[in-house]
Short mmCIF file of C-alpha atoms in Angstrom, two decimals:
data_model
loop_
_atom_site.label_atom_id
_atom_site.label_comp_id
_atom_site.label_asym_id
_atom_site.label_seq_id
_atom_site.Cartn_x
_atom_site.Cartn_y
_atom_site.Cartn_z
CA UNK V 1 -18.09 137.84 176.25
CA UNK V 2 -15.74 135.07 175.19
CA UNK V 3 -16.72 132.42 172.68
CA UNK V 4 -15.73 128.79 173.18
CA UNK V 5 -13.04 127.51 170.89
CA UNK V 6 -14.28 124.85 168.48
CA UNK V 7 -11.79 122.03 167.98
CA UNK V 8 -12.14 120.62 164.47
CA UNK V 9 -10.67 117.28 163.46
CA UNK V 10 -11.14 115.89 159.99
CA UNK V 11 -9.98 113.17 157.65
CA UNK V 12 -9.21 112.92 153.99
CA UNK V 13 -7.37 110.28 152.00
CA UNK V 14 -4.33 111.20 149.91
CA UNK V 15 -3.67 109.01 146.88
CA UNK V 16 -0.73 106.86 148.03
CA UNK V 17 1.27 107.44 144.85
CA UNK V 18 1.03 111.21 145.42
CA UNK V 19 2.13 111.25 149.08
CA UNK V 20 5.71 112.41 148.35
CA UNK V 21 4.48 115.38 146.29
CA UNK V 22 1.73 116.22 148.79
CA UNK V 23 4.30 116.21 151.59
CA UNK V 24 6.71 118.34 149.57
CA UNK V 25 4.06 120.97 148.87
CA UNK V 26 3.16 121.20 152.55
CA UNK V 27 6.76 121.52 153.72
CA UNK V 28 6.50 125.23 152.90
CA UNK V 29 3.04 126.38 151.83
CA UNK V 30 2.64 129.72 150.09
CA UNK V 31 3.15 132.52 152.62
CA UNK V 32 -0.07 134.23 151.49
CA UNK V 33 -1.97 130.97 152.06
CA UNK V 34 -0.55 130.65 155.58
CA UNK V 35 -1.56 134.24 156.33
CA UNK V 36 -5.06 133.74 154.91
CA UNK V 37 -5.57 130.68 157.11
CA UNK V 38 -4.48 132.61 160.20
CA UNK V 39 -6.57 135.67 159.25
CA UNK V 40 -9.66 133.49 158.83
CA UNK V 41 -9.46 131.65 162.14
CA UNK V 42 -7.67 128.41 161.29
CA UNK V 43 -5.60 128.39 164.49
CA UNK V 44 -3.25 125.71 165.78
CA UNK V 45 -3.70 123.95 162.41
CA UNK V 46 -1.87 120.66 161.85
CA UNK V 47 -1.99 117.83 159.33
CA UNK V 48 -0.92 114.26 160.08
CA UNK V 49 -0.35 111.71 157.31
CA UNK V 50 -0.17 107.94 157.55
CA UNK V 51 1.91 105.95 155.02
CA UNK V 52 -1.28 104.56 153.43
CA UNK V 53 -2.57 108.08 152.72
CA UNK V 54 -4.94 108.60 155.65
CA UNK V 55 -4.75 112.32 156.41
CA UNK V 56 -5.96 113.72 159.72
CA UNK V 57 -6.27 117.47 160.14
CA UNK V 58 -6.85 119.46 163.30
CA UNK V 59 -7.46 123.14 163.97
CA UNK V 60 -9.12 125.41 166.48
CA UNK V 61 -11.53 128.17 165.53
CA UNK V 62 -14.40 130.25 166.86
CA UNK V 63 -16.64 128.97 164.04
CA UNK V 64 -15.99 126.28 161.43
CA UNK V 65 -18.56 127.84 159.12
CA UNK V 66 -16.99 131.31 159.39
CA UNK V 67 -13.47 129.89 158.94
CA UNK V 68 -14.51 128.02 155.79
CA UNK V 69 -16.48 130.98 154.42
CA UNK V 70 -13.60 133.36 155.07
CA UNK V 71 -11.17 131.14 153.21
CA UNK V 72 -13.72 130.59 150.45
CA UNK V 73 -13.71 134.33 149.79
CA UNK V 74 -9.95 134.50 149.14
CA UNK V 75 -8.26 134.19 145.76
CA UNK V 76 -5.27 132.37 147.26
CA UNK V 77 -7.54 129.66 148.64
CA UNK V 78 -9.21 129.12 145.26
CA UNK V 79 -5.79 128.65 143.66
CA UNK V 80 -4.55 126.37 146.48
CA UNK V 81 -7.66 124.17 146.47
CA UNK V 82 -7.51 123.80 142.69
CA UNK V 83 -3.95 122.51 142.99
CA UNK V 84 -4.66 120.25 145.99
CA UNK V 85 -7.89 118.59 144.80
CA UNK V 86 -5.99 116.14 142.55
CA UNK V 87 -4.29 114.58 145.59
CA UNK V 88 -7.39 113.09 147.24
CA UNK V 89 -9.37 109.87 146.88
CA UNK V 90 -13.18 110.17 146.62
CA UNK V 91 -13.29 113.88 147.38
CA UNK V 92 -16.68 115.57 147.21
CA UNK V 93 -16.05 119.29 146.76
CA UNK V 94 -12.89 121.14 147.64
CA UNK V 95 -10.46 119.71 150.24
CA UNK V 96 -11.16 122.47 152.77
CA UNK V 97 -14.93 121.85 152.70
CA UNK V 98 -15.23 118.26 151.44
CA UNK V 99 -13.47 116.60 154.34
CA UNK V 100 -15.14 114.21 156.75
CA UNK V 101 -15.35 115.89 160.15
CA UNK V 102 -14.71 113.63 163.12
CA UNK V 103 -16.65 113.79 166.38
CA UNK V 104 -14.68 114.66 169.48
CA UNK V 105 -15.38 112.15 172.26
CA UNK V 106 -12.70 113.12 174.80
CA UNK V 107 -10.76 116.23 175.76
CA UNK V 108 -8.58 116.03 178.87
CA UNK V 109 -8.77 119.70 179.81
CA UNK V 110 -12.57 119.62 179.71
CA UNK V 111 -12.59 116.70 182.11
CA UNK V 112 -9.97 118.18 184.39
CA UNK V 113 -12.04 121.36 184.59
CA UNK V 114 -15.07 119.43 185.86
CA UNK V 115 -13.22 117.04 188.16
CA UNK V 116 -13.38 117.68 191.87
CA UNK V 117 -10.86 116.31 194.30
CA UNK V 118 -12.04 114.38 197.32
#
């Protein structure tokens, strides 16, 4: 039985004065962090950053809760989140759990799959 892929999109806000350092740190994240993300179901993961600090993240997973719990159980994630938390405005919790999740309102493939031709 296959499980549907959950598409997760979220936003955070990077402090504008810290954008260059935030970008530098993400140019090559720790290899063990990248592997932990993959091992815990953070697939097709991307971050997009606007010049004013608006950060949009996207990933696909079988379960957001399981992906967050899996990362929460790793030492590398605890170290990474401790270093990254200083970069965000009005963050409640750690960056990987304190983000604001956005609601998906459109997905082309879903609509193409239900469209019939006349």
